[in-house]
């Protein structure tokens, strides 16, 4: 059973099945291309609902403004002389009054549209979707899009919305049947009030229903978006190689860097005054120039194979090698290449250098 499961997993790996959630990089790349989980119906539904809510809230204000316009026209403007200047003044006044009437609705619609889009995808401004792409005018691709599963789902969604809206309109009008039949005997002002009331009621009902459907559509769009972004294990591996570099290549680069560092260090060994050894495990090369250095400096160090190479290079160039196990261990552990000897090791190193200078005949 275990072997069968392992075999299935291996087949899944090589088949490239997209079973893994998208990585952060793929999500970022998709967002740069404008590919996000978004329902176009959600902002539209909110705009419809809040537009009717705004009519309900600002209805008295708008009614007062409209009455004022008609009263001003009938009482003042009809008796004026028809000249170019008077007509321009009348036109500008009507435009200004119309803007004042529609301003609350317009501002609310813009605000709701912004919030509806921002809540879904955040702030996003990209130019990639605006680029000319010839595959969009390819008839074969267009034919595939027309008969795709997404198109079928959109058709079913639109049909369902029409049926629900039709049912809501029918039940609402049936509920107002008695008053509708009596409109012929109702004063015109009451008729307008009734029609406005029914229209607002329908608008709010339809808007609320469309919001529920739009939320469901957003959930579906989110599901489809996540499904389209899924990756196979091989995709994740390839993405890691592209972003982080191939591990084999990185390993070769590090090995080459170590080799070059080793070569540079070995080139410094002939300049050493003494090589202090463990004798087999550690080797430390010290250099001291009283004119340029405040203290002896480690110019090379190594363990095992590297220590052996340091001693070979030192022997080739006549650098004195001394065995001092505690001092070699202490310097190797405490001092990095290029650093000076710490104060607690001054005495021991000074004794070694004094002995070396004595051998070389450099005693003062």
mmCIF file of N, CA and C in Angstrom, residues 215-320:
data_model
loop_
_atom_site.group_PDB
_atom_site.id
_atom_site.type_symbol
_atom_site.label_atom_id
_atom_site.label_comp_id
_atom_site.label_asym_id
_atom_site.label_seq_id
_atom_site.Cartn_x
_atom_site.Cartn_y
_atom_site.Cartn_z
ATOM 1 N N UNK A 215 -22.004 38.999 -4.237
ATOM 2 C CA UNK A 215 -21.101 38.386 -3.243
ATOM 3 C C UNK A 215 -20.846 36.926 -3.592
ATOM 4 N N UNK A 216 -21.914 36.225 -3.993
ATOM 5 C CA UNK A 216 -21.744 34.831 -4.423
ATOM 6 C C UNK A 216 -20.850 34.758 -5.666
ATOM 7 N N UNK A 217 -21.024 35.707 -6.577
ATOM 8 C CA UNK A 217 -20.193 35.736 -7.776
ATOM 9 C C UNK A 217 -18.736 36.006 -7.416
ATOM 10 N N UNK A 218 -18.503 36.897 -6.445
ATOM 11 C CA UNK A 218 -17.122 37.188 -6.022
ATOM 12 C C UNK A 218 -16.466 35.943 -5.425
ATOM 13 N N UNK A 219 -17.233 35.198 -4.630
ATOM 14 C CA UNK A 219 -16.694 33.953 -4.062
ATOM 15 C C UNK A 219 -16.315 32.982 -5.179
ATOM 16 N N UNK A 220 -17.171 32.899 -6.189
ATOM 17 C CA UNK A 220 -16.877 32.024 -7.326
ATOM 18 C C UNK A 220 -15.642 32.512 -8.089
ATOM 19 N N UNK A 221 -15.564 33.832 -8.323
ATOM 20 C CA UNK A 221 -14.412 34.387 -9.029
ATOM 21 C C UNK A 221 -13.127 34.140 -8.244
ATOM 22 N N UNK A 222 -13.224 34.253 -6.922
ATOM 23 C CA UNK A 222 -12.063 33.992 -6.074
ATOM 24 C C UNK A 222 -11.630 32.540 -6.198
ATOM 25 N N UNK A 223 -12.592 31.639 -6.229
ATOM 26 C CA UNK A 223 -12.285 30.209 -6.381
ATOM 27 C C UNK A 223 -11.614 29.946 -7.727
ATOM 28 N N UNK A 224 -12.178 30.516 -8.801
ATOM 29 C CA UNK A 224 -11.607 30.318 -10.129
ATOM 30 C C UNK A 224 -10.203 30.920 -10.223
ATOM 31 N N UNK A 225 -10.029 32.074 -9.577
ATOM 32 C CA UNK A 225 -8.719 32.734 -9.600
ATOM 33 C C UNK A 225 -7.667 31.876 -8.901
ATOM 34 N N UNK A 226 -8.002 31.380 -7.723
ATOM 35 C CA UNK A 226 -7.059 30.521 -6.995
ATOM 36 C C UNK A 226 -6.774 29.244 -7.780
ATOM 37 N N UNK A 227 -7.800 28.722 -8.441
ATOM 38 C CA UNK A 227 -7.622 27.508 -9.232
ATOM 39 C C UNK A 227 -6.692 27.758 -10.416
ATOM 40 N N UNK A 228 -6.843 28.929 -11.064
ATOM 41 C CA UNK A 228 -6.008 29.240 -12.221
ATOM 42 C C UNK A 228 -4.561 29.491 -11.834
ATOM 43 N N UNK A 229 -4.317 29.896 -10.584
ATOM 44 C CA UNK A 229 -2.955 30.197 -10.144
ATOM 45 C C UNK A 229 -2.220 28.978 -9.595
ATOM 46 N N UNK A 230 -2.938 27.875 -9.392
ATOM 47 C CA UNK A 230 -2.291 26.714 -8.791
ATOM 48 C C UNK A 230 -1.084 26.265 -9.610
ATOM 49 N N UNK A 231 -0.102 25.711 -8.921
ATOM 50 C CA UNK A 231 1.151 25.326 -9.547
ATOM 51 C C UNK A 231 1.432 23.854 -9.277
ATOM 52 N N UNK A 232 2.206 23.287 -10.145
ATOM 53 C CA UNK A 232 2.695 21.932 -9.903
ATOM 54 C C UNK A 232 3.975 22.009 -9.075
ATOM 55 N N UNK A 233 4.382 20.872 -8.551
ATOM 56 C CA UNK A 233 5.629 20.853 -7.770
ATOM 57 C C UNK A 233 6.816 21.255 -8.640
ATOM 58 N N UNK A 234 6.764 20.883 -9.915
ATOM 59 C CA UNK A 234 7.854 21.242 -10.817
ATOM 60 C C UNK A 234 7.864 22.748 -11.069
ATOM 61 N N UNK A 235 6.670 23.356 -11.156
ATOM 62 C CA UNK A 235 6.598 24.814 -11.337
ATOM 63 C C UNK A 235 7.260 25.535 -10.170
ATOM 64 N N UNK A 236 6.977 25.076 -8.957
ATOM 65 C CA UNK A 236 7.562 25.695 -7.767
ATOM 66 C C UNK A 236 9.074 25.527 -7.772
ATOM 67 N N UNK A 237 9.516 24.351 -8.180
ATOM 68 C CA UNK A 237 10.959 24.098 -8.227
ATOM 69 C C UNK A 237 11.628 24.997 -9.263
ATOM 70 N N UNK A 238 11.005 25.119 -10.448
ATOM 71 C CA UNK A 238 11.577 25.977 -11.492
ATOM 72 C C UNK A 238 11.586 27.441 -11.066
ATOM 73 N N UNK A 239 10.518 27.878 -10.393
ATOM 74 C CA UNK A 239 10.470 29.268 -9.932
ATOM 75 C C UNK A 239 11.567 29.534 -8.913
ATOM 76 N N UNK A 240 11.796 28.569 -8.034
ATOM 77 C CA UNK A 240 12.859 28.739 -7.034
ATOM 78 C C UNK A 240 14.216 28.848 -7.700
ATOM 79 N N UNK A 241 14.419 28.040 -8.743
ATOM 80 C CA UNK A 241 15.698 28.109 -9.454
ATOM 81 C C UNK A 241 15.895 29.470 -10.108
ATOM 82 N N UNK A 242 14.806 30.013 -10.677
ATOM 83 C CA UNK A 242 14.914 31.308 -11.346
ATOM 84 C C UNK A 242 15.176 32.439 -10.357
ATOM 85 N N UNK A 243 14.524 32.365 -9.203
ATOM 86 C CA UNK A 243 14.643 33.455 -8.236
ATOM 87 C C UNK A 243 15.895 33.321 -7.371
ATOM 88 N N UNK A 244 16.209 32.104 -6.982
ATOM 89 C CA UNK A 244 17.341 31.909 -6.085
ATOM 90 C C UNK A 244 18.602 31.413 -6.798
ATOM 91 N N UNK A 245 18.418 30.919 -8.022
ATOM 92 C CA UNK A 245 19.558 30.366 -8.736
ATOM 93 C C UNK A 245 19.611 28.849 -8.575
ATOM 94 N N UNK A 246 20.146 28.179 -9.576
ATOM 95 C CA UNK A 246 20.274 26.737 -9.536
ATOM 96 C C UNK A 246 21.233 26.345 -8.412
ATOM 97 N N UNK A 247 20.824 25.446 -7.485
ATOM 98 C CA UNK A 247 21.714 25.046 -6.385
ATOM 99 C C UNK A 247 23.053 24.494 -6.875
ATOM 100 N N UNK A 248 23.039 23.761 -7.984
ATOM 101 C CA UNK A 248 24.300 23.222 -8.493
ATOM 102 C C UNK A 248 25.235 24.337 -8.942
ATOM 103 N N UNK A 249 24.665 25.320 -9.653
ATOM 104 C CA UNK A 249 25.489 26.436 -10.114
ATOM 105 C C UNK A 249 25.987 27.255 -8.931
ATOM 106 N N UNK A 250 25.078 27.504 -7.951
ATOM 107 C CA UNK A 250 25.491 28.256 -6.775
ATOM 108 C C UNK A 250 26.582 27.521 -6.009
ATOM 109 N N UNK A 251 26.477 26.192 -5.936
ATOM 110 C CA UNK A 251 27.516 25.414 -5.272
ATOM 111 C C UNK A 251 28.853 25.521 -5.978
ATOM 112 N N UNK A 252 28.812 25.496 -7.324
ATOM 113 C CA UNK A 252 30.052 25.642 -8.082
ATOM 114 C C UNK A 252 30.659 27.027 -7.896
ATOM 115 N N UNK A 253 29.790 28.037 -7.833
ATOM 116 C CA UNK A 253 30.293 29.405 -7.627
ATOM 117 C C UNK A 253 30.954 29.531 -6.266
ATOM 118 N N UNK A 254 30.309 28.968 -5.241
ATOM 119 C CA UNK A 254 30.905 29.029 -3.901
ATOM 120 C C UNK A 254 32.228 28.277 -3.850
ATOM 121 N N UNK A 255 32.264 27.117 -4.522
ATOM 122 C CA UNK A 255 33.520 26.363 -4.544
ATOM 123 C C UNK A 255 34.625 27.157 -5.242
ATOM 124 N N UNK A 256 34.263 27.827 -6.334
ATOM 125 C CA UNK A 256 35.247 28.651 -7.045
ATOM 126 C C UNK A 256 35.713 29.818 -6.178
ATOM 127 N N UNK A 257 34.783 30.420 -5.439
ATOM 128 C CA UNK A 257 35.144 31.520 -4.552
ATOM 129 C C UNK A 257 36.087 31.051 -3.450
ATOM 130 N N UNK A 258 35.793 29.866 -2.903
ATOM 131 C CA UNK A 258 36.683 29.329 -1.865
ATOM 132 C C UNK A 258 38.068 29.043 -2.432
ATOM 133 N N UNK A 259 38.084 28.522 -3.658
ATOM 134 C CA UNK A 259 39.370 28.228 -4.290
ATOM 135 C C UNK A 259 40.188 29.508 -4.504
ATOM 136 N N UNK A 260 39.514 30.561 -4.971
ATOM 137 C CA UNK A 260 40.212 31.826 -5.198
ATOM 138 C C UNK A 260 40.695 32.425 -3.880
ATOM 139 N N UNK A 261 39.857 32.317 -2.831
ATOM 140 C CA UNK A 261 40.266 32.824 -1.522
ATOM 141 C C UNK A 261 41.462 32.047 -0.993
ATOM 142 N N UNK A 262 41.458 30.738 -1.235
ATOM 143 C CA UNK A 262 42.588 29.906 -0.817
ATOM 144 C C UNK A 262 43.868 30.317 -1.537
ATOM 145 N N UNK A 263 43.742 30.569 -2.828
ATOM 146 C CA UNK A 263 44.920 30.976 -3.600
ATOM 147 C C UNK A 263 45.475 32.312 -3.108
ATOM 148 N N UNK A 264 44.587 33.258 -2.820
ATOM 149 C CA UNK A 264 45.047 34.560 -2.313
ATOM 150 C C UNK A 264 45.724 34.405 -0.957
ATOM 151 N N UNK A 265 45.156 33.527 -0.122
ATOM 152 C CA UNK A 265 45.753 33.321 1.204
ATOM 153 C C UNK A 265 47.133 32.672 1.084
ATOM 154 N N UNK A 266 47.237 31.693 0.183
ATOM 155 C CA UNK A 266 48.516 31.010 0.011
ATOM 156 C C UNK A 266 49.587 31.953 -0.535
ATOM 157 N N UNK A 267 49.165 32.945 -1.313
ATOM 158 C CA UNK A 267 50.123 33.922 -1.831
ATOM 159 C C UNK A 267 50.692 34.803 -0.720
ATOM 160 N N UNK A 268 49.973 34.876 0.416
ATOM 161 C CA UNK A 268 50.443 35.681 1.541
ATOM 162 C C UNK A 268 51.386 34.904 2.459
ATOM 163 N N UNK A 269 51.345 33.576 2.399
ATOM 164 C CA UNK A 269 52.149 32.756 3.310
ATOM 165 C C UNK A 269 53.643 33.064 3.209
ATOM 166 N N UNK A 270 54.231 33.241 2.001
ATOM 167 C CA UNK A 270 55.680 33.539 1.935
ATOM 168 C C UNK A 270 56.065 34.829 2.661
ATOM 169 N N UNK A 271 55.121 35.737 2.906
ATOM 170 C CA UNK A 271 55.432 36.995 3.590
ATOM 171 C C UNK A 271 55.456 36.837 5.113
ATOM 172 N N UNK A 272 55.063 35.653 5.606
ATOM 173 C CA UNK A 272 54.961 35.436 7.047
ATOM 174 C C UNK A 272 56.337 35.388 7.693
ATOM 175 N N UNK A 273 56.383 35.765 8.970
ATOM 176 C CA UNK A 273 57.612 35.641 9.751
ATOM 177 C C UNK A 273 57.716 34.264 10.389
ATOM 178 N N UNK A 274 56.559 33.659 10.711
ATOM 179 C CA UNK A 274 56.568 32.361 11.351
ATOM 180 C C UNK A 274 55.235 31.674 11.109
ATOM 181 N N UNK A 275 55.297 30.332 11.082
ATOM 182 C CA UNK A 275 54.083 29.517 11.008
ATOM 183 C C UNK A 275 53.992 28.756 12.313
ATOM 184 N N UNK A 276 52.927 28.960 13.055
ATOM 185 C CA UNK A 276 52.730 28.263 14.319
ATOM 186 C C UNK A 276 51.763 27.117 14.068
ATOM 187 N N UNK A 277 52.157 25.889 14.485
ATOM 188 C CA UNK A 277 51.350 24.700 14.166
ATOM 189 C C UNK A 277 50.908 23.975 15.430
ATOM 190 N N UNK A 278 50.019 22.990 15.199
ATOM 191 C CA UNK A 278 49.393 22.255 16.304
ATOM 192 C C UNK A 278 50.084 20.963 16.757
ATOM 193 N N UNK A 279 50.707 20.139 15.945
ATOM 194 C CA UNK A 279 51.398 20.390 14.671
ATOM 195 C C UNK A 279 50.638 19.937 13.422
ATOM 196 N N UNK A 280 49.625 19.038 13.563
ATOM 197 C CA UNK A 280 49.017 18.490 12.336
ATOM 198 C C UNK A 280 47.648 19.092 12.028
ATOM 199 N N UNK A 281 46.925 19.533 13.027
ATOM 200 C CA UNK A 281 45.547 19.974 12.812
ATOM 201 C C UNK A 281 45.424 21.448 12.430
ATOM 202 N N UNK A 282 46.242 22.315 13.011
ATOM 203 C CA UNK A 282 46.125 23.744 12.765
ATOM 204 C C UNK A 282 47.455 24.331 12.330
ATOM 205 N N UNK A 283 47.365 25.390 11.520
ATOM 206 C CA UNK A 283 48.545 26.158 11.133
ATOM 207 C C UNK A 283 48.143 27.620 11.013
ATOM 208 N N UNK A 284 48.931 28.503 11.618
ATOM 209 C CA UNK A 284 48.637 29.932 11.613
ATOM 210 C C UNK A 284 49.886 30.672 11.158
ATOM 211 N N UNK A 285 49.716 31.539 10.140
ATOM 212 C CA UNK A 285 50.840 32.319 9.623
ATOM 213 C C UNK A 285 50.775 33.730 10.187
ATOM 214 N N UNK A 286 51.885 34.179 10.844
ATOM 215 C CA UNK A 286 51.942 35.499 11.454
ATOM 216 C C UNK A 286 52.967 36.372 10.740
ATOM 217 N N UNK A 287 52.618 37.634 10.609
ATOM 218 C CA UNK A 287 53.521 38.622 10.031
ATOM 219 C C UNK A 287 53.560 39.835 10.954
ATOM 220 N N UNK A 288 54.789 40.404 11.136
ATOM 221 C CA UNK A 288 54.892 41.595 11.974
ATOM 222 C C UNK A 288 55.880 42.572 11.335
ATOM 223 N N UNK A 289 55.377 43.752 11.068
ATOM 224 C CA UNK A 289 56.208 44.834 10.548
ATOM 225 C C UNK A 289 56.091 45.983 11.540
ATOM 226 N N UNK A 290 57.137 46.232 12.290
ATOM 227 C CA UNK A 290 57.089 47.230 13.358
ATOM 228 C C UNK A 290 56.818 48.632 12.842
ATOM 229 N N UNK A 291 57.090 48.895 11.555
ATOM 230 C CA UNK A 291 56.866 50.225 10.998
ATOM 231 C C UNK A 291 55.399 50.444 10.630
ATOM 232 N N UNK A 292 54.722 49.395 10.188
ATOM 233 C CA UNK A 292 53.350 49.536 9.685
ATOM 234 C C UNK A 292 52.293 48.836 10.534
ATOM 235 N N UNK A 293 52.711 48.034 11.494
ATOM 236 C CA UNK A 293 51.756 47.264 12.301
ATOM 237 C C UNK A 293 51.944 47.544 13.783
ATOM 238 N N UNK A 294 50.851 47.696 14.494
ATOM 239 C CA UNK A 294 50.920 47.883 15.934
ATOM 240 C C UNK A 294 51.094 46.562 16.662
ATOM 241 N N UNK A 295 50.667 45.468 16.016
ATOM 242 C CA UNK A 295 50.782 44.134 16.615
ATOM 243 C C UNK A 295 50.902 43.117 15.489
ATOM 244 N N UNK A 296 51.423 41.935 15.773
ATOM 245 C CA UNK A 296 51.498 40.881 14.758
ATOM 246 C C UNK A 296 50.113 40.580 14.188
ATOM 247 N N UNK A 297 50.054 40.249 12.907
ATOM 248 C CA UNK A 297 48.790 40.050 12.200
ATOM 249 C C UNK A 297 48.738 38.649 11.605
ATOM 250 N N UNK A 298 47.560 38.031 11.673
ATOM 251 C CA UNK A 298 47.344 36.721 11.055
ATOM 252 C C UNK A 298 47.092 36.938 9.563
ATOM 253 N N UNK A 299 47.955 36.411 8.706
ATOM 254 C CA UNK A 299 47.782 36.580 7.260
ATOM 255 C C UNK A 299 47.273 35.304 6.590
ATOM 256 N N UNK A 300 47.266 34.183 7.338
ATOM 257 C CA UNK A 300 46.731 32.926 6.802
ATOM 258 C C UNK A 300 46.506 31.974 7.962
ATOM 259 N N UNK A 301 45.512 31.139 7.830
ATOM 260 C CA UNK A 301 45.291 30.101 8.830
ATOM 261 C C UNK A 301 44.452 28.997 8.205
ATOM 262 N N UNK A 302 44.528 27.804 8.772
ATOM 263 C CA UNK A 302 43.773 26.699 8.236
ATOM 264 C C UNK A 302 43.850 25.491 9.126
ATOM 265 N N UNK A 303 42.950 24.540 8.849
ATOM 266 C CA UNK A 303 42.915 23.298 9.614
ATOM 267 C C UNK A 303 43.058 22.117 8.672
ATOM 268 N N UNK A 304 43.655 21.047 9.178
ATOM 269 C CA UNK A 304 43.796 19.788 8.446
ATOM 270 C C UNK A 304 44.472 20.003 7.080
ATOM 271 N N UNK A 305 43.725 19.786 5.985
ATOM 272 C CA UNK A 305 44.337 19.864 4.653
ATOM 273 C C UNK A 305 44.910 21.250 4.371
ATOM 274 N N UNK A 306 44.180 22.285 4.746
ATOM 275 C CA UNK A 306 44.647 23.650 4.515
ATOM 276 C C UNK A 306 45.899 23.920 5.337
ATOM 277 N N UNK A 307 45.918 23.415 6.579
ATOM 278 C CA UNK A 307 47.114 23.571 7.419
ATOM 279 C C UNK A 307 48.321 22.904 6.771
ATOM 280 N N UNK A 308 48.101 21.726 6.194
ATOM 281 C CA UNK A 308 49.187 21.022 5.511
ATOM 282 C C UNK A 308 49.717 21.826 4.334
ATOM 283 N N UNK A 309 48.808 22.433 3.540
ATOM 284 C CA UNK A 309 49.214 23.243 2.399
ATOM 285 C C UNK A 309 50.001 24.478 2.850
ATOM 286 N N UNK A 310 49.556 25.107 3.969
ATOM 287 C CA UNK A 310 50.279 26.277 4.478
ATOM 288 C C UNK A 310 51.704 25.889 4.847
ATOM 289 N N UNK A 311 51.877 24.750 5.500
ATOM 290 C CA UNK A 311 53.217 24.320 5.901
ATOM 291 C C UNK A 311 54.081 23.975 4.689
ATOM 292 N N UNK A 312 53.449 23.404 3.635
ATOM 293 C CA UNK A 312 54.202 23.096 2.415
ATOM 294 C C UNK A 312 54.698 24.365 1.734
ATOM 295 N N UNK A 313 53.803 25.363 1.617
ATOM 296 C CA UNK A 313 54.197 26.622 0.990
ATOM 297 C C UNK A 313 55.274 27.314 1.822
ATOM 298 N N UNK A 314 55.121 27.270 3.143
ATOM 299 C CA UNK A 314 56.129 27.890 4.023
ATOM 300 C C UNK A 314 57.494 27.212 3.863
ATOM 301 N N UNK A 315 57.483 25.902 3.763
ATOM 302 C CA UNK A 315 58.735 25.170 3.592
ATOM 303 C C UNK A 315 59.410 25.515 2.281
ATOM 304 N N UNK A 316 58.580 25.656 1.212
ATOM 305 C CA UNK A 316 59.140 25.999 -0.101
ATOM 306 C C UNK A 316 59.815 27.366 -0.097
ATOM 307 N N UNK A 317 59.311 28.296 0.727
ATOM 308 C CA UNK A 317 59.821 29.663 0.732
ATOM 309 C C UNK A 317 60.673 29.964 1.962
ATOM 310 N N UNK A 318 61.037 28.947 2.701
ATOM 311 C CA UNK A 318 61.964 29.117 3.814
ATOM 312 C C UNK A 318 61.386 29.826 5.016
ATOM 313 N N UNK A 319 60.063 29.778 5.200
ATOM 314 C CA UNK A 319 59.440 30.382 6.372
ATOM 315 C C UNK A 319 59.538 29.398 7.533
ATOM 316 N N UNK A 320 59.996 29.903 8.684
ATOM 317 C CA UNK A 320 60.200 29.043 9.852
ATOM 318 C C UNK A 320 58.856 28.565 10.390
#
